[in-house]
Amino acid sequence: MRIIGFVGMPGSGKSVASDVAREMGIRVVVMGDVIRAEAGRRGLEPTDANHGMVGDELRRAEGEDAIARRCLEGVSRDETIVVDGIRSGAEVEYFKSVADRFHLIEIFAPPEQRQRRIAARGRPDDKNCEDLSEALKRRDARELGWGMGEAIAAAEMRICNDCNLDEFRERIRAVLEELCRS
């Protein structure tokens, strides 16, 4: 199994990078989908607070790599996949332990751009925030508390999303093509 992981702060561009992977025919597993599905199963409203609570509870109950383990359920050992949304060093270590090849890519964008993107993307868990700047700071702090800083530090490369959409998509495509060839 070859795993290409994307790590980055909320709104950095991981979803766009994953869209490029899908267009290339690469299967994408979104770690946040595991949390959203669990929140839905519990009958919770799709808010950032509820998703954060579910993520915390899963990690406490099942271990720091709980989301990583759950997101690979049903994935074949002979696939190349992209994992969108790695949040901790424990998740990085899990993916390294199960993959024949593991590559971790940080997707980076400046905070002002991340805030604008979150405001524009329209996901249910991004709504109901009167002060998006404060909400983003809280979300960043929560995710850094899960160990995202360790995951970012473990990345072998950084793709900066400080350009227009077409240029960013081309940066992602070039890196994915290279990683899939090697």
PDB file of C-alpha atoms in Angstrom:
ATOM      1  CA  MET A   1       0.000   0.000   0.000  1.00  0.00           C
ATOM      2  CA  ARG A   2       1.243   3.455  -0.888  1.00  0.00           C
ATOM      3  CA  ILE A   3      -0.151   6.289   1.224  1.00  0.00           C
ATOM      4  CA  ILE A   4       0.272   9.951   0.385  1.00  0.00           C
ATOM      5  CA  GLY A   5      -0.864  12.041   3.323  1.00  0.00           C
ATOM      6  CA  PHE A   6      -1.889  15.677   3.399  1.00  0.00           C
ATOM      7  CA  VAL A   7      -1.455  17.650   6.597  1.00  0.00           C
ATOM      8  CA  GLY A   8      -2.240  21.313   7.082  1.00  0.00           C
ATOM      9  CA  MET A   9      -4.202  23.760   9.133  1.00  0.00           C
ATOM     10  CA  PRO A  10      -7.932  24.247   8.452  1.00  0.00           C
ATOM     11  CA  GLY A  11      -8.535  26.098   5.176  1.00  0.00           C
ATOM     12  CA  SER A  12      -5.014  25.525   3.839  1.00  0.00           C
ATOM     13  CA  GLY A  13      -6.179  23.721   0.687  1.00  0.00           C
ATOM     14  CA  LYS A  14      -6.141  20.020   1.570  1.00  0.00           C
ATOM     15  CA  SER A  15      -9.580  19.483  -0.007  1.00  0.00           C
ATOM     16  CA  VAL A  16      -8.494  21.085  -3.279  1.00  0.00           C
ATOM     17  CA  ALA A  17      -5.355  18.942  -3.256  1.00  0.00           C
ATOM     18  CA  SER A  18      -7.546  15.881  -2.696  1.00  0.00           C
ATOM     19  CA  ASP A  19      -9.791  16.906  -5.598  1.00  0.00           C
ATOM     20  CA  VAL A  20      -6.724  16.908  -7.852  1.00  0.00           C
ATOM     21  CA  ALA A  21      -5.830  13.406  -6.634  1.00  0.00           C
ATOM     22  CA  ARG A  22      -9.364  12.189  -7.417  1.00  0.00           C
ATOM     23  CA  GLU A  23      -9.154  13.697 -10.903  1.00  0.00           C
ATOM     24  CA  MET A  24      -5.949  11.692 -11.383  1.00  0.00           C
ATOM     25  CA  GLY A  25      -7.770   8.506 -10.422  1.00  0.00           C
ATOM     26  CA  ILE A  26      -6.226   8.209  -6.962  1.00  0.00           C
ATOM     27  CA  ARG A  27      -8.553   7.069  -4.176  1.00  0.00           C
ATOM     28  CA  VAL A  28      -8.937   9.691  -1.445  1.00  0.00           C
ATOM     29  CA  VAL A  29      -9.812   8.972   2.170  1.00  0.00           C
ATOM     30  CA  VAL A  30     -10.820  12.031   4.206  1.00  0.00           C
ATOM     31  CA  MET A  31     -10.136  11.709   7.915  1.00  0.00           C
ATOM     32  CA  GLY A  32     -12.721  14.375   8.718  1.00  0.00           C
ATOM     33  CA  ASP A  33     -15.372  12.191   7.074  1.00  0.00           C
ATOM     34  CA  VAL A  34     -14.791   9.605   9.805  1.00  0.00           C
ATOM     35  CA  ILE A  35     -15.570  12.232  12.438  1.00  0.00           C
ATOM     36  CA  ARG A  36     -18.538  13.661  10.525  1.00  0.00           C
ATOM     37  CA  ALA A  37     -19.980  10.149  10.082  1.00  0.00           C
ATOM     38  CA  GLU A  38     -19.570   9.359  13.775  1.00  0.00           C
ATOM     39  CA  ALA A  39     -21.193  12.673  14.755  1.00  0.00           C
ATOM     40  CA  GLY A  40     -24.089  11.883  12.405  1.00  0.00           C
ATOM     41  CA  ARG A  41     -24.407   8.388  13.855  1.00  0.00           C
ATOM     42  CA  ARG A  42     -24.711   9.984  17.283  1.00  0.00           C
ATOM     43  CA  GLY A  43     -27.391  12.376  16.009  1.00  0.00           C
ATOM     44  CA  LEU A  44     -25.277  15.479  16.575  1.00  0.00           C
ATOM     45  CA  GLU A  45     -25.623  18.696  14.609  1.00  0.00           C
ATOM     46  CA  PRO A  46     -22.728  19.196  12.134  1.00  0.00           C
ATOM     47  CA  THR A  47     -20.966  21.986  14.039  1.00  0.00           C
ATOM     48  CA  ASP A  48     -17.281  22.560  14.603  1.00  0.00           C
ATOM     49  CA  ALA A  49     -17.784  22.154  18.359  1.00  0.00           C
ATOM     50  CA  ASN A  50     -19.531  18.782  17.950  1.00  0.00           C
ATOM     51  CA  HIS A  51     -16.922  17.529  15.497  1.00  0.00           C
ATOM     52  CA  GLY A  52     -14.152  18.581  17.852  1.00  0.00           C
ATOM     53  CA  MET A  53     -15.861  16.801  20.741  1.00  0.00           C
ATOM     54  CA  VAL A  54     -16.283  13.597  18.696  1.00  0.00           C
ATOM     55  CA  GLY A  55     -12.635  13.720  17.612  1.00  0.00           C
ATOM     56  CA  ASP A  56     -11.533  14.155  21.231  1.00  0.00           C
ATOM     57  CA  GLU A  57     -13.767  11.330  22.442  1.00  0.00           C
ATOM     58  CA  LEU A  58     -12.653   8.889  19.747  1.00  0.00           C
ATOM     59  CA  ARG A  59      -8.993   9.587  20.486  1.00  0.00           C
ATOM     60  CA  ARG A  60      -9.518   9.165  24.249  1.00  0.00           C
ATOM     61  CA  ALA A  61     -11.572   5.967  23.895  1.00  0.00           C
ATOM     62  CA  GLU A  62      -9.711   4.231  21.043  1.00  0.00           C
ATOM     63  CA  GLY A  63      -6.234   5.767  21.089  1.00  0.00           C
ATOM     64  CA  GLU A  64      -4.510   8.688  19.405  1.00  0.00           C
ATOM     65  CA  ASP A  65      -4.491   6.879  16.055  1.00  0.00           C
ATOM     66  CA  ALA A  66      -8.226   5.988  16.194  1.00  0.00           C
ATOM     67  CA  ILE A  67      -9.254   8.153  13.242  1.00  0.00           C
ATOM     68  CA  ALA A  68      -6.349   6.867  11.135  1.00  0.00           C
ATOM     69  CA  ARG A  69      -7.260   3.238  11.837  1.00  0.00           C
ATOM     70  CA  ARG A  70     -10.922   3.842  11.062  1.00  0.00           C
ATOM     71  CA  CYS A  71     -10.224   5.645   7.799  1.00  0.00           C
ATOM     72  CA  LEU A  72      -8.345   2.655   6.356  1.00  0.00           C
ATOM     73  CA  GLU A  73     -11.173   0.184   6.989  1.00  0.00           C
ATOM     74  CA  GLY A  74     -12.000  -1.387   3.643  1.00  0.00           C
ATOM     75  CA  VAL A  75      -8.886  -0.111   1.852  1.00  0.00           C
ATOM     76  CA  SER A  76      -7.023  -2.734  -0.164  1.00  0.00           C
ATOM     77  CA  ARG A  77      -3.336  -3.397   0.555  1.00  0.00           C
ATOM     78  CA  ASP A  78      -2.463  -2.969  -3.134  1.00  0.00           C
ATOM     79  CA  GLU A  79      -3.877   0.547  -3.521  1.00  0.00           C
ATOM     80  CA  THR A  80      -2.296   3.946  -3.718  1.00  0.00           C
ATOM     81  CA  ILE A  81      -4.381   6.309  -1.638  1.00  0.00           C
ATOM     82  CA  VAL A  82      -4.337   9.897  -0.504  1.00  0.00           C
ATOM     83  CA  VAL A  83      -5.244  10.514   3.125  1.00  0.00           C
ATOM     84  CA  ASP A  84      -6.625  14.018   3.595  1.00  0.00           C
ATOM     85  CA  GLY A  85      -6.417  15.585   7.035  1.00  0.00           C
ATOM     86  CA  ILE A  86      -3.731  13.916   9.139  1.00  0.00           C
ATOM     87  CA  ARG A  87      -3.829  15.593  12.545  1.00  0.00           C
ATOM     88  CA  SER A  88      -1.113  14.077  14.736  1.00  0.00           C
ATOM     89  CA  GLY A  89       2.236  12.420  15.027  1.00  0.00           C
ATOM     90  CA  ALA A  90       0.491   9.233  16.212  1.00  0.00           C
ATOM     91  CA  GLU A  91      -1.484   9.150  12.961  1.00  0.00           C
ATOM     92  CA  VAL A  92       1.714   9.647  10.960  1.00  0.00           C
ATOM     93  CA  GLU A  93       3.318   6.730  12.796  1.00  0.00           C
ATOM     94  CA  TYR A  94       0.284   4.523  12.183  1.00  0.00           C
ATOM     95  CA  PHE A  95       0.285   5.233   8.444  1.00  0.00           C
ATOM     96  CA  LYS A  96       4.040   4.595   8.284  1.00  0.00           C
ATOM     97  CA  SER A  97       3.525   1.248  10.013  1.00  0.00           C
ATOM     98  CA  VAL A  98       0.889  -0.032   7.554  1.00  0.00           C
ATOM     99  CA  ALA A  99       2.180   1.412   4.272  1.00  0.00           C
ATOM    100  CA  ASP A 100       4.853  -0.009   2.029  1.00  0.00           C
ATOM    101  CA  ARG A 101       5.533   3.609   1.070  1.00  0.00           C
ATOM    102  CA  PHE A 102       4.364   6.668   2.974  1.00  0.00           C
ATOM    103  CA  HIS A 103       4.795  10.269   1.881  1.00  0.00           C
ATOM    104  CA  LEU A 104       3.595  13.207   3.962  1.00  0.00           C
ATOM    105  CA  ILE A 105       2.967  16.589   2.361  1.00  0.00           C
ATOM    106  CA  GLU A 106       2.201  19.764   4.266  1.00  0.00           C
ATOM    107  CA  ILE A 107      -0.286  22.069   2.579  1.00  0.00           C
ATOM    108  CA  PHE A 108       0.413  25.574   3.842  1.00  0.00           C
ATOM    109  CA  ALA A 109      -1.499  28.828   3.446  1.00  0.00           C
ATOM    110  CA  PRO A 110      -1.225  32.090   5.385  1.00  0.00           C
ATOM    111  CA  PRO A 111      -3.888  32.587   8.107  1.00  0.00           C
ATOM    112  CA  GLU A 112      -5.676  35.441   6.287  1.00  0.00           C
ATOM    113  CA  GLN A 113      -6.134  33.283   3.192  1.00  0.00           C
ATOM    114  CA  ARG A 114      -7.290  30.328   5.283  1.00  0.00           C
ATOM    115  CA  GLN A 115      -9.904  32.488   6.975  1.00  0.00           C
ATOM    116  CA  ARG A 116     -11.259  33.754   3.622  1.00  0.00           C
ATOM    117  CA  ARG A 117     -11.403  30.214   2.229  1.00  0.00           C
ATOM    118  CA  ILE A 118     -13.249  28.855   5.248  1.00  0.00           C
ATOM    119  CA  ALA A 119     -15.768  31.684   5.011  1.00  0.00           C
ATOM    120  CA  ALA A 120     -16.358  30.892   1.332  1.00  0.00           C
ATOM    121  CA  ARG A 121     -16.464  27.071   1.318  1.00  0.00           C
ATOM    122  CA  GLY A 122     -19.871  26.700   2.955  1.00  0.00           C
ATOM    123  CA  ARG A 123     -19.371  23.501   4.960  1.00  0.00           C
ATOM    124  CA  PRO A 124     -21.929  23.049   7.771  1.00  0.00           C
ATOM    125  CA  ASP A 125     -19.210  22.882  10.454  1.00  0.00           C
ATOM    126  CA  ASP A 126     -17.840  26.253   9.287  1.00  0.00           C
ATOM    127  CA  LYS A 127     -21.130  28.057   9.889  1.00  0.00           C
ATOM    128  CA  ASN A 128     -22.641  29.555  13.021  1.00  0.00           C
ATOM    129  CA  CYS A 129     -19.456  31.443  13.836  1.00  0.00           C
ATOM    130  CA  GLU A 130     -20.075  35.105  14.510  1.00  0.00           C
ATOM    131  CA  ASP A 131     -16.365  35.860  14.634  1.00  0.00           C
ATOM    132  CA  LEU A 132     -14.602  33.618  12.130  1.00  0.00           C
ATOM    133  CA  SER A 133     -11.187  34.889  13.187  1.00  0.00           C
ATOM    134  CA  GLU A 134     -11.734  33.769  16.790  1.00  0.00           C
ATOM    135  CA  ALA A 135     -13.342  30.505  15.673  1.00  0.00           C
ATOM    136  CA  LEU A 136     -10.317  29.756  13.467  1.00  0.00           C
ATOM    137  CA  LYS A 137      -7.943  30.466  16.364  1.00  0.00           C
ATOM    138  CA  ARG A 138      -9.898  28.054  18.589  1.00  0.00           C
ATOM    139  CA  ARG A 139      -9.939  25.389  15.881  1.00  0.00           C
ATOM    140  CA  ASP A 140      -6.208  25.828  15.205  1.00  0.00           C
ATOM    141  CA  ALA A 141      -5.477  25.513  18.936  1.00  0.00           C
ATOM    142  CA  ARG A 142      -7.603  22.362  19.235  1.00  0.00           C
ATOM    143  CA  GLU A 143      -5.937  20.693  16.248  1.00  0.00           C
ATOM    144  CA  LEU A 144      -2.465  21.694  17.407  1.00  0.00           C
ATOM    145  CA  GLY A 145      -3.437  20.159  20.770  1.00  0.00           C
ATOM    146  CA  TRP A 146      -4.073  16.860  18.986  1.00  0.00           C
ATOM    147  CA  GLY A 147      -0.439  16.952  17.801  1.00  0.00           C
ATOM    148  CA  MET A 148      -0.752  18.558  14.378  1.00  0.00           C
ATOM    149  CA  GLY A 149       2.519  20.398  14.938  1.00  0.00           C
ATOM    150  CA  GLU A 150       4.296  17.024  15.156  1.00  0.00           C
ATOM    151  CA  ALA A 151       2.610  15.861  11.964  1.00  0.00           C
ATOM    152  CA  ILE A 152       3.549  19.061  10.140  1.00  0.00           C
ATOM    153  CA  ALA A 153       7.142  18.704  11.347  1.00  0.00           C
ATOM    154  CA  ALA A 154       7.208  15.138   9.956  1.00  0.00           C
ATOM    155  CA  ALA A 155       6.213  16.274   6.446  1.00  0.00           C
ATOM    156  CA  GLU A 156       8.851  15.581   3.814  1.00  0.00           C
ATOM    157  CA  MET A 157       7.709  18.480   1.671  1.00  0.00           C
ATOM    158  CA  ARG A 158       5.624  21.636   1.828  1.00  0.00           C
ATOM    159  CA  ILE A 159       3.388  22.940  -0.920  1.00  0.00           C
ATOM    160  CA  CYS A 160       2.554  26.582  -0.430  1.00  0.00           C
ATOM    161  CA  ASN A 161      -0.983  27.578  -1.380  1.00  0.00           C
ATOM    162  CA  ASP A 162      -0.358  31.284  -1.753  1.00  0.00           C
ATOM    163  CA  CYS A 163      -1.199  31.526  -5.450  1.00  0.00           C
ATOM    164  CA  ASN A 164      -4.249  31.317  -7.679  1.00  0.00           C
ATOM    165  CA  LEU A 165      -6.280  28.119  -7.795  1.00  0.00           C
ATOM    166  CA  ASP A 166      -4.963  26.906 -11.161  1.00  0.00           C
ATOM    167  CA  GLU A 167      -1.339  27.327 -10.107  1.00  0.00           C
ATOM    168  CA  PHE A 168      -1.945  25.537  -6.789  1.00  0.00           C
ATOM    169  CA  ARG A 169      -3.701  22.655  -8.549  1.00  0.00           C
ATOM    170  CA  GLU A 170      -0.756  22.345 -10.937  1.00  0.00           C
ATOM    171  CA  ARG A 171       1.699  22.280  -8.020  1.00  0.00           C
ATOM    172  CA  ILE A 172      -0.283  19.429  -6.459  1.00  0.00           C
ATOM    173  CA  ARG A 173      -0.588  17.528  -9.740  1.00  0.00           C
ATOM    174  CA  ALA A 174       3.171  17.709 -10.364  1.00  0.00           C
ATOM    175  CA  VAL A 175       4.009  16.388  -6.906  1.00  0.00           C
ATOM    176  CA  LEU A 176       1.442  13.576  -7.084  1.00  0.00           C
ATOM    177  CA  GLU A 177       2.663  12.525 -10.534  1.00  0.00           C
ATOM    178  CA  GLU A 178       6.230  12.361  -9.241  1.00  0.00           C
ATOM    179  CA  LEU A 179       5.278  10.393  -6.116  1.00  0.00           C
ATOM    180  CA  CYS A 180       3.182   7.914  -8.100  1.00  0.00           C
ATOM    181  CA  ARG A 181       6.112   7.307 -10.491  1.00  0.00           C
ATOM    182  CA  SER A 182       8.647   6.627  -7.743  1.00  0.00           C
TER     183      SER A 182
END
